[in-house]
Short mmCIF file of C-alpha atoms and ligand atoms in Angstrom, two decimals:
data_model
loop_
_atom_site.label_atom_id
_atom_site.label_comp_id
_atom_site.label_asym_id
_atom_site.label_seq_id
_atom_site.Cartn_x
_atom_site.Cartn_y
_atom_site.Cartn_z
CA UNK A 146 186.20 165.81 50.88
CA UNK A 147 184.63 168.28 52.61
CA UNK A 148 181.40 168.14 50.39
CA UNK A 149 181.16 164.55 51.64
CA UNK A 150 181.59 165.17 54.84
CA UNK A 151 178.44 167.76 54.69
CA UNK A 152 176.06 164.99 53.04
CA UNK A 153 176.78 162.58 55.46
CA UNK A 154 175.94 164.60 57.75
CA UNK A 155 172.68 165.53 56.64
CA UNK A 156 172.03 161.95 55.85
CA UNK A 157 172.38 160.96 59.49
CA UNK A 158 170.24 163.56 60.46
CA UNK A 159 167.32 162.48 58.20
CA UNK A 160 168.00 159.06 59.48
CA UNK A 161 167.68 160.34 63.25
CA UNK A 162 164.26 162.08 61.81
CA UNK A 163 162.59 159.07 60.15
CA UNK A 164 163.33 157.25 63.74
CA UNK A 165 161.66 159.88 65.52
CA UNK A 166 158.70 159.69 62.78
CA UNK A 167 158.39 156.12 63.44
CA UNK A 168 158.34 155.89 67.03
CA UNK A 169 155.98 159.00 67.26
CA UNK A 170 153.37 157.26 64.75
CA UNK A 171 153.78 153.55 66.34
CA UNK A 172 153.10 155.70 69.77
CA UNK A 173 149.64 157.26 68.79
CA UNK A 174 148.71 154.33 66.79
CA UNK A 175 148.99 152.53 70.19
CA UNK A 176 147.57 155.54 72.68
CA UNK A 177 145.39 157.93 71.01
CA UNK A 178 145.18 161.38 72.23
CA UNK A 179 143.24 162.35 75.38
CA UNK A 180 140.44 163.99 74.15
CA UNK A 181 139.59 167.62 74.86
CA UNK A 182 136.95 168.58 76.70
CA UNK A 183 134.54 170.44 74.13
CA UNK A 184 135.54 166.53 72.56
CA UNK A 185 134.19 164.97 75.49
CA UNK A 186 131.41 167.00 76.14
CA UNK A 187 130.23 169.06 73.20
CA UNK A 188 126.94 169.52 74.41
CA UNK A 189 125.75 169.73 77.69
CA UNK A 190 125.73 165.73 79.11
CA UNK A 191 121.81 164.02 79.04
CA UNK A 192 121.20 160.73 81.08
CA UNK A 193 120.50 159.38 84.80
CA UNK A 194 121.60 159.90 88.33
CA UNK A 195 119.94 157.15 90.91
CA UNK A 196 120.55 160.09 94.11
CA UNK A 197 117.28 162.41 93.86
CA UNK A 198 114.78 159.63 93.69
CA UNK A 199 116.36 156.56 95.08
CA UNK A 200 119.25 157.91 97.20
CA UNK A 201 120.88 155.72 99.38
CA UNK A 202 118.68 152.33 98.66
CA UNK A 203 119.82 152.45 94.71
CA UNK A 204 121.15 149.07 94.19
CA UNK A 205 122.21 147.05 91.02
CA UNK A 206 118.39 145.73 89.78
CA UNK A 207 117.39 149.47 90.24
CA UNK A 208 120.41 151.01 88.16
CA UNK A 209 119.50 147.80 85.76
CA UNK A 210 116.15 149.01 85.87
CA UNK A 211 116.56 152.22 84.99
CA UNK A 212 119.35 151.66 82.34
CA UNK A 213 116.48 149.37 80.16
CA UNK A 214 114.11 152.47 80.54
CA UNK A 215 115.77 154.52 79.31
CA UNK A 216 116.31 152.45 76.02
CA UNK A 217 112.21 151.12 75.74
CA UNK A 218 111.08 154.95 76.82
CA UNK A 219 112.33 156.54 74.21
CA UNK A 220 114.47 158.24 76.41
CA UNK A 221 118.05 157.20 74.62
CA UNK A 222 116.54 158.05 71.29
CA UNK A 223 115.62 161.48 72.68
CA UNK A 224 119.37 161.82 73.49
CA UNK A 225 119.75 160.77 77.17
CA UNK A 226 122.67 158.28 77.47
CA UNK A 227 124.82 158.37 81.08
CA UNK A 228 123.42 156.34 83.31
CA UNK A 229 124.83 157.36 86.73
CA UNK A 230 124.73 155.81 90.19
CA UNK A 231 125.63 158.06 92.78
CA UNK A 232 126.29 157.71 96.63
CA UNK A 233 126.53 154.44 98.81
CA UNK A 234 127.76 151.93 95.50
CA UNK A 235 131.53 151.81 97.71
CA UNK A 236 132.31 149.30 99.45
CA UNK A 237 135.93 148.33 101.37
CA UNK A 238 139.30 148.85 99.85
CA UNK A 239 141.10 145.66 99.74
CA UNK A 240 144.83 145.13 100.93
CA UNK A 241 146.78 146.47 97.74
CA UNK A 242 144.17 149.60 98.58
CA UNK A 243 141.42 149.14 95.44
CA UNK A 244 138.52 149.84 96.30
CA UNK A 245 135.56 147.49 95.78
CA UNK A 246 132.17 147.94 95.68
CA UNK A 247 129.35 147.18 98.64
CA UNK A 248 127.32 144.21 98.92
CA UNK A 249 124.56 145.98 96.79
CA UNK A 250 126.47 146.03 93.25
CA UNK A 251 127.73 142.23 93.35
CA UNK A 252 129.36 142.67 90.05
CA UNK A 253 130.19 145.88 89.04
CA UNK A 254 131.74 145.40 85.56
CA UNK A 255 129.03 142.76 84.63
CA UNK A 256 126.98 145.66 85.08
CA UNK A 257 128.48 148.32 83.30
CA UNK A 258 128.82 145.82 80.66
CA UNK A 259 125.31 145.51 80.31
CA UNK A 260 124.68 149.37 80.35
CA UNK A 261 127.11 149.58 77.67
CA UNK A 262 125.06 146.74 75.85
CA UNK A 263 122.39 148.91 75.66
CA UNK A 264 124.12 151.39 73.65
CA UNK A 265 124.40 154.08 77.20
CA UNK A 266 127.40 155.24 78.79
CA UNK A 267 128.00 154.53 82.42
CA UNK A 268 128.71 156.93 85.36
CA UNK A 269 130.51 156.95 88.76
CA UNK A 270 130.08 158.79 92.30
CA UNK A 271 133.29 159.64 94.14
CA UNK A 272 134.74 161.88 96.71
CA UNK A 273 138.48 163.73 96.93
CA UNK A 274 137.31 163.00 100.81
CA UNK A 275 138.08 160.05 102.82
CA UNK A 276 134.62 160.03 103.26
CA UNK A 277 131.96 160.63 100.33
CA UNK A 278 128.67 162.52 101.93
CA UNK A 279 127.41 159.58 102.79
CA UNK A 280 129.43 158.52 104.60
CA UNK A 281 131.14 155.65 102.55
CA UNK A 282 135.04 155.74 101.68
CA UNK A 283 136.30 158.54 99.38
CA UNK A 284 138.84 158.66 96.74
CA UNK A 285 141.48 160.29 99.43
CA UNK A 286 144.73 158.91 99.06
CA UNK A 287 144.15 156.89 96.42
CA UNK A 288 142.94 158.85 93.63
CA UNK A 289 145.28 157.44 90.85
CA UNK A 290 144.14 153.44 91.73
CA UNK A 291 140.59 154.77 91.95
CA UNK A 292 140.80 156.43 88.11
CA UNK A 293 142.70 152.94 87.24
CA UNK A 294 139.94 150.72 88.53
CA UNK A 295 136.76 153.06 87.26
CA UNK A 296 138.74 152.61 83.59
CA UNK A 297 139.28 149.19 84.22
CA UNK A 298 135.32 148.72 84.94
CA UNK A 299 135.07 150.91 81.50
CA UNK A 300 133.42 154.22 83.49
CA UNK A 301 132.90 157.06 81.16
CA UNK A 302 131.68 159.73 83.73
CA UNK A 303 133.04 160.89 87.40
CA UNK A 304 130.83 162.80 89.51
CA UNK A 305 133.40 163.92 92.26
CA UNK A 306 132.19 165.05 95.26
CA UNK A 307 133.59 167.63 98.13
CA UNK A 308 132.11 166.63 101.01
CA UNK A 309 134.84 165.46 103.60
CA UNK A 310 137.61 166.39 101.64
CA UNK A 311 135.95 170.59 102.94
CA UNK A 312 137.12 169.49 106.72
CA UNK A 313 140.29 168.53 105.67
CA UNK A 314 140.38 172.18 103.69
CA UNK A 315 139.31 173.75 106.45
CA UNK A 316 141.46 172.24 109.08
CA UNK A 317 144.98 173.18 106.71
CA UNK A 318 143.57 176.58 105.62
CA UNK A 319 141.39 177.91 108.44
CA UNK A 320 139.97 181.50 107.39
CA UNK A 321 142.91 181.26 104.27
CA UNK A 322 140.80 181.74 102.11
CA UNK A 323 143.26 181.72 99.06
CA UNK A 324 145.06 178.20 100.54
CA UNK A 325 141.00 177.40 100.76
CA UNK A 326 140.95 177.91 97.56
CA UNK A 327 144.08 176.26 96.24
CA UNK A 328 143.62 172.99 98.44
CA UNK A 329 139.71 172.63 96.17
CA UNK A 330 141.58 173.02 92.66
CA UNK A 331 144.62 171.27 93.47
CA UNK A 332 142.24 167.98 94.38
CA UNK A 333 140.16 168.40 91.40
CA UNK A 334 143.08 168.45 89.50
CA UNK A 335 144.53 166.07 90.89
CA UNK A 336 141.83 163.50 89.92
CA UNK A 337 141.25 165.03 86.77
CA UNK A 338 145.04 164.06 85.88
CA UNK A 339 144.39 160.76 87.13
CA UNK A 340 141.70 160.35 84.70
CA UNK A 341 143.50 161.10 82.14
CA UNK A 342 146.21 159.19 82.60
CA UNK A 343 144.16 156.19 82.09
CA UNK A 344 143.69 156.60 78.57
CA UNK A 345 140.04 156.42 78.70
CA UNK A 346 137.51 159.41 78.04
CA UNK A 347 135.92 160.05 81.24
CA UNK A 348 133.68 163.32 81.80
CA UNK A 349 134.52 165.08 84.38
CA UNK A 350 131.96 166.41 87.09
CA UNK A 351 132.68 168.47 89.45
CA UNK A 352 130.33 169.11 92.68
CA UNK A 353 131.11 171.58 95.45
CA UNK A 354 127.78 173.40 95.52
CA UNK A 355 128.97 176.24 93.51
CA UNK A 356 131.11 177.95 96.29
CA UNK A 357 134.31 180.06 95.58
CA UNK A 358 132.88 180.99 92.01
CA UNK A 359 133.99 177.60 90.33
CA UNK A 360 132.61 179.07 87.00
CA UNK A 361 135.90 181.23 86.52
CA UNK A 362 138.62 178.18 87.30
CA UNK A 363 136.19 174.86 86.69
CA UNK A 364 137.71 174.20 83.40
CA UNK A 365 141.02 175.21 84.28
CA UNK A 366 141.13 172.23 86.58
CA UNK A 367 139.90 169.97 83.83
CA UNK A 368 135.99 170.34 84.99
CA UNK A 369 133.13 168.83 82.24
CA UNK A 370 130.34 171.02 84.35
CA UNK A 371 130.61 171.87 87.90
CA UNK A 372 127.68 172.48 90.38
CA UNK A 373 126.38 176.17 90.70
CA UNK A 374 124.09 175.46 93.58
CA UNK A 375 123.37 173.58 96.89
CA UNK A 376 121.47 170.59 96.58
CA UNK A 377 118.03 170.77 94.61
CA UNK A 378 114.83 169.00 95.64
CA UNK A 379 111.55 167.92 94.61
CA UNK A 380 109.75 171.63 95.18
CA UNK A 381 108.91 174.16 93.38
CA UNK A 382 110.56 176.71 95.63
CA UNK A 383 113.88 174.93 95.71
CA UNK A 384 113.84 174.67 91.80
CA UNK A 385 113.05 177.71 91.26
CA UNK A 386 115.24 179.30 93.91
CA UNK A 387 118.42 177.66 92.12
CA UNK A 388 116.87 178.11 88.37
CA UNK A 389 116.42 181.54 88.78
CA UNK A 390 119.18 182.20 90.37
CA UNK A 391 121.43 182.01 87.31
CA UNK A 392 121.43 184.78 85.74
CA UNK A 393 125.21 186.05 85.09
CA UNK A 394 126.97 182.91 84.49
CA UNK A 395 126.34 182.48 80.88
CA UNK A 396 129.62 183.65 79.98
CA UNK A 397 131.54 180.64 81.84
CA UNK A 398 129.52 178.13 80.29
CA UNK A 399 130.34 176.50 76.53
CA UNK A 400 130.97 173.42 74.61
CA UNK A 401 133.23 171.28 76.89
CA UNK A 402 132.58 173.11 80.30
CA UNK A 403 128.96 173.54 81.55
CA UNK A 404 127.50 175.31 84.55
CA UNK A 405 125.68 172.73 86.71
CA UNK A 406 121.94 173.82 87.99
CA UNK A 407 121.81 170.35 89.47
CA UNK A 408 120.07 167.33 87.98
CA UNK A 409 116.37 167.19 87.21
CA UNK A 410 113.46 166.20 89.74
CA UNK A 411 110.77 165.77 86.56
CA UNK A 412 108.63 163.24 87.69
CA UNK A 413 109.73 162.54 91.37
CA UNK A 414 105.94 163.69 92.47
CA UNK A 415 106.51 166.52 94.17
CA UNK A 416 105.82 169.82 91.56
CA UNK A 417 102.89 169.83 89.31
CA UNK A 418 103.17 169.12 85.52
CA UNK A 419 102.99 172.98 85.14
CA UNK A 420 105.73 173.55 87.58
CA UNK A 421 108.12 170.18 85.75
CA UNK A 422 107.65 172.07 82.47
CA UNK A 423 108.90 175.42 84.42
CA UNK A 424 111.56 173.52 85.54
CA UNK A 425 112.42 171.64 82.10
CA UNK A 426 112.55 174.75 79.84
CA UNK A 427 114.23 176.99 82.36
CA UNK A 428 116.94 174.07 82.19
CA UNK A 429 117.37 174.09 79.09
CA UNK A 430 117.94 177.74 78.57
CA UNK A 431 120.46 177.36 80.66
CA UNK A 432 122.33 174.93 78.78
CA UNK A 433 121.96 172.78 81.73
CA UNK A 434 122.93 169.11 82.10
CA UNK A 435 119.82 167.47 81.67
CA UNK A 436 120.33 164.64 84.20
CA UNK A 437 116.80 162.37 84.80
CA UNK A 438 116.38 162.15 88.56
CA UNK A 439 113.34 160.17 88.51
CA UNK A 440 112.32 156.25 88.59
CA UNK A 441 112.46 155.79 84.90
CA UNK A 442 111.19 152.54 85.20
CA UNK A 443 107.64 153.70 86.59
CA UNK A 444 107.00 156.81 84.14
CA UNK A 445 103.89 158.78 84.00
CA UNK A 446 103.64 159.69 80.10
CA UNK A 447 103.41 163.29 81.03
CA UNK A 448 106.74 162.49 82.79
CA UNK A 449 108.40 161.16 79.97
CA UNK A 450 106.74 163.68 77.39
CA UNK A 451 108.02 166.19 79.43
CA UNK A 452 111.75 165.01 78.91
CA UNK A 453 111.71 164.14 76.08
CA UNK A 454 110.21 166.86 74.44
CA UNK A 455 112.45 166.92 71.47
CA UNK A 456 111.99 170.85 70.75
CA UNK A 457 112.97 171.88 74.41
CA UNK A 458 115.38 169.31 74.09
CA UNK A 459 117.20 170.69 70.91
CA UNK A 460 117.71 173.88 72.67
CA UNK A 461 119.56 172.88 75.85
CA UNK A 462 121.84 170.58 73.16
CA UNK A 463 122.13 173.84 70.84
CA UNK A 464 125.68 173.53 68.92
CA UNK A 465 126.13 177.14 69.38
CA UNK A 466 126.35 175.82 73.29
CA UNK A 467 125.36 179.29 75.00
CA UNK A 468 124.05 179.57 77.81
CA UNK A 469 120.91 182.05 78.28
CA UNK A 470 120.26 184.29 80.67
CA UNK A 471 117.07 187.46 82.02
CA UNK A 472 116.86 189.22 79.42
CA UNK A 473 113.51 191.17 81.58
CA UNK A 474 111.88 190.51 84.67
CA UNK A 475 109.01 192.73 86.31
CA UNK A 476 107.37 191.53 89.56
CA UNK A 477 106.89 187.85 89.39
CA UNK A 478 107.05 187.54 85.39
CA UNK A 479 110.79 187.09 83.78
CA UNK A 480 112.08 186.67 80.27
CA UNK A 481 115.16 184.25 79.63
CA UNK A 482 116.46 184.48 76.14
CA UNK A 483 119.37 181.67 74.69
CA UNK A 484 120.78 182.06 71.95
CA UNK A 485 120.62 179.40 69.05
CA UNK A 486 122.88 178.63 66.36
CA UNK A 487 121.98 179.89 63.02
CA UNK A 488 120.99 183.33 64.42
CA UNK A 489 117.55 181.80 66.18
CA UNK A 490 116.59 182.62 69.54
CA UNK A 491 114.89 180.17 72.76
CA UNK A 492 112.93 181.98 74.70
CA UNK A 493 111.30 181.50 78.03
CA UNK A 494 108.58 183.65 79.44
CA UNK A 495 108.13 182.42 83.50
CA UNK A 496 105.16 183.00 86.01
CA UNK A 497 106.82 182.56 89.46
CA UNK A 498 103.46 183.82 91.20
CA UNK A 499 100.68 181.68 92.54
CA UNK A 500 98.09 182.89 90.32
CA UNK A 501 98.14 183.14 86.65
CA UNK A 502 99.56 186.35 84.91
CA UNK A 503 99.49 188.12 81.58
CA UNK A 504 102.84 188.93 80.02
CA UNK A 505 103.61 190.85 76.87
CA UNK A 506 106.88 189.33 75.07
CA UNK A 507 107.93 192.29 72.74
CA UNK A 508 110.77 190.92 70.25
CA UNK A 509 112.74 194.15 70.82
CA UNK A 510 113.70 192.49 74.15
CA UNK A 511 115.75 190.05 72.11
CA UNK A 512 116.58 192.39 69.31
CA UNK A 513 114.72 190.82 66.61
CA UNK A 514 112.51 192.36 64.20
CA UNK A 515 108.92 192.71 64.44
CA UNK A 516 108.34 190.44 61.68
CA UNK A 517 110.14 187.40 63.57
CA UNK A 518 108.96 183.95 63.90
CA UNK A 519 107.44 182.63 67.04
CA UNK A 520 106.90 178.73 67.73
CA UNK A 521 105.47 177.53 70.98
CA UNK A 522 107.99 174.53 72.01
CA UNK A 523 105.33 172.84 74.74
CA UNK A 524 101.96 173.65 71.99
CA UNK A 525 104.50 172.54 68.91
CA UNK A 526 102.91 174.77 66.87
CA UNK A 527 103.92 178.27 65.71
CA UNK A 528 102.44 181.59 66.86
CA UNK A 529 102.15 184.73 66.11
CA UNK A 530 103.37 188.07 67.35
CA UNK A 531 101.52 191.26 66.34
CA UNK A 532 103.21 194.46 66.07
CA UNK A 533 106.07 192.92 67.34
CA UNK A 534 104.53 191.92 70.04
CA UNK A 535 103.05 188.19 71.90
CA UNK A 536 100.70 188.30 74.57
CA UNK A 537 100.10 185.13 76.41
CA UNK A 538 98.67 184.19 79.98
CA UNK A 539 100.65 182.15 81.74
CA UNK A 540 99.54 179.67 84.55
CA UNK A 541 100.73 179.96 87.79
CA UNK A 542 104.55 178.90 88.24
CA UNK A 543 104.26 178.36 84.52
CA UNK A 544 106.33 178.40 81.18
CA UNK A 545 105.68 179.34 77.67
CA UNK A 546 108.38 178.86 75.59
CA UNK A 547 109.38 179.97 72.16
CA UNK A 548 111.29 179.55 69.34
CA UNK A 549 112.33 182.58 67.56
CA UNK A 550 113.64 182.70 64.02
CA UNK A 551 114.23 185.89 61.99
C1 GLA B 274 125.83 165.73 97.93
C2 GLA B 274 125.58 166.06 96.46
C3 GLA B 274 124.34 165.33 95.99
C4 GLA B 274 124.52 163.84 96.19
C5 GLA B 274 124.83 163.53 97.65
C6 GLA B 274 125.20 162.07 97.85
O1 GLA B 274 124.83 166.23 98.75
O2 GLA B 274 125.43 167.43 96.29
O3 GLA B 274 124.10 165.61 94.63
O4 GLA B 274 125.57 163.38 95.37
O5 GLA B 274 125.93 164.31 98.10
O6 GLA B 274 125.59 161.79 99.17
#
């Protein structure tokens, strides 16, 4: 009797199991897992942002415009793929509180259809502010409908701006500087959760000018890449003022969380070609997103060879995903060094004077033997080091950059 009792027992139990079973697999055949974040962004995100050249007269034919581009340029194929538009898309929330967008994007899901027609991935502007910087309504208040209605419109990519949302900080948390502090994460996060309760993959990007060292809790707030800097702009000494200026935060970046130099001003007319390649290679060693600033629908072909230059391009998408950092710097003449996978090395040697300089690379720096071998990424041909050594003049604010393999 008792026996029986026992293997009924058990037999309701594996009943209760094969239930559970069931219901768990119908579940995930119905809503797949969020993905993570090295998932969602394995390699530091390439595409477009309309804010550094067209600012706040982007409209739909422009993003349109820009979106074809960057399939007939060769840009896609080179790897770009989010096209972005930034500030002043928003228009008025309507009574139920979802917002809509302004008279300049007529249809906005027609048009993210389209982008997604062409094979790209679309991106969104927002603000945890009531007010974006702009000056056009923020996600405040209604950060869950806004994730709904940017999955709805099939988004794949949030920029999310501070802006007003730092008044409202600094009203609550005056010279608090940890409430300061929690106030930022808790809104991140608080979007970030909102994305993901939609379901839908959306990369996260986070931008409050790289305050409150946002490298150390980024991530932890469910960050994609977060802003290191102020704004750039189309100069030399801004670029390199904020390019430079990296050094150290290698260790915070990797695949699924990126530090954010800002996005690229290549080809908006206001550096040389010299100074675009500076700025191209130095971005890349830093594992930067590679975000096109310019009018891609009125290229230059040095322009477009310079972003798509599929060697500098293979190092800022690196698998490895480390970021580089100075590995030497004397007077005006540094040495960035990122590692590769597969044991190789990307190496930048900069000229940040105004008149052209001589600089010895010596393969030591990197710790590589003095048999190592060099390829110029802008010449695309290889070079060679003697006695362990590769001396090279560099044009003012310019780049050489090398490929190192053992
Ligand atoms: C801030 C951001 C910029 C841009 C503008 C838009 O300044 O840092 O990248 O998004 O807002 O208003």
């Amino acid at each position: 009797m008792k026996m029986k009792t026992v293997s009924s027992a058990v037999l309701r139990r594996f009943a209760a199991l094969g239930v559970i079973l069931l219901c768990a697999s119908t579940l995930s055949a119905q809503k797949r897992p969020y993905p993570t974040a090295a998932q969602l962004a394995p390699t530091p995100p390439m595409g477009w942002n309309s804010w550094n050249h067209f600012a706040g007269k982007v409209d739909e034919a422009d993003v349109r415009a820009a979106a074809k581009a960057m399939v007939t340029s060769g840009m896609a194929a080179a790897g770009y793929k989010y096209i972005v538009i930034d500030d002043t898309w928003e228009g008025q929330r309507d009574a139920q509180g979802f917002i809509h967008p302004n008279s300049k994007f007529p249809d906005m899901p027609g048009l993210i259809a389209y982008v997604h027609s062409l094979g790209l991935k679309f991106g969104i502007y927002s603000s945890p502010g009531p007010r974006t910087c702009a000056g056009y309504p923020g996600s405040y208040g209604h950060e869950q409908q806004d994730a709904e209605t940017y999955a709805k419109w099939g988004v794949d990519y949030l920029k999310y701006d501070l802006c007003s949302y730092g008044e409202i900080i600094h009203k609550a948390a005056g010279d608090d500087l940890a409430k300061n502090l929690a106030m930022q994460k808790a809104a991140y996060e608080k979007m970030h959760k909102a994305l993901e309760s939609t379901g839908r993959p959306i990369v996260f990007s986070m931008c409050q000018y790289g305050t409150d060292s946002v490298w150390k809790w980024g991530a932890g707030v469910g960050g994609n890449l977060w802003r290191t800097t102020g704004d750039i702009n189309d100069t030399y000494r801004r670029m390199a003022a904020i390019g430079f200026n990296q050094a150290g935060l290698a260790k915070f970046a990797g695949p699924g969380h990126w530090n954010d130099p800002d996005m690229l001003e290549v080809g908006n007319g206001g550096m040389t070609d010299e100074e675009y390649r500076t700025h191209m290679s130095l971005w890349a060693i830093l594992a930067a997103p590679l975000i096109a600033g310019n009018d891609l629908s009125a290229m230059t072909p040095v322009t477009l060879s310079i972003l798509t230059n599929r060697e500098v391009v293979a190092v800022d998408q690196d698998r490895l995903g480390k970021e580089g950092d100075r590995v030497w710097q004397q007077g005006p003449l540094q040495i960035w060094a990122k590692p590769l996978a597969g044991g190789a090395e990307a190496v930048g040697l900069f000229n940040t004077s105004y008149n052209p300089h001589i600089v010895t690379f010596k393969l030591s720096m990197i710790g590589f033997p003095a048999g190592a071998h060099l390829r110029d990424l802008w010449k695309h041909e290889d070079v060679q080091a003697t006695n362990g050594e590769y001396t090279v003049e560099l044009p003012r604010h310019g780049v050489v950059m090398l490929k190192v393999t053992r």
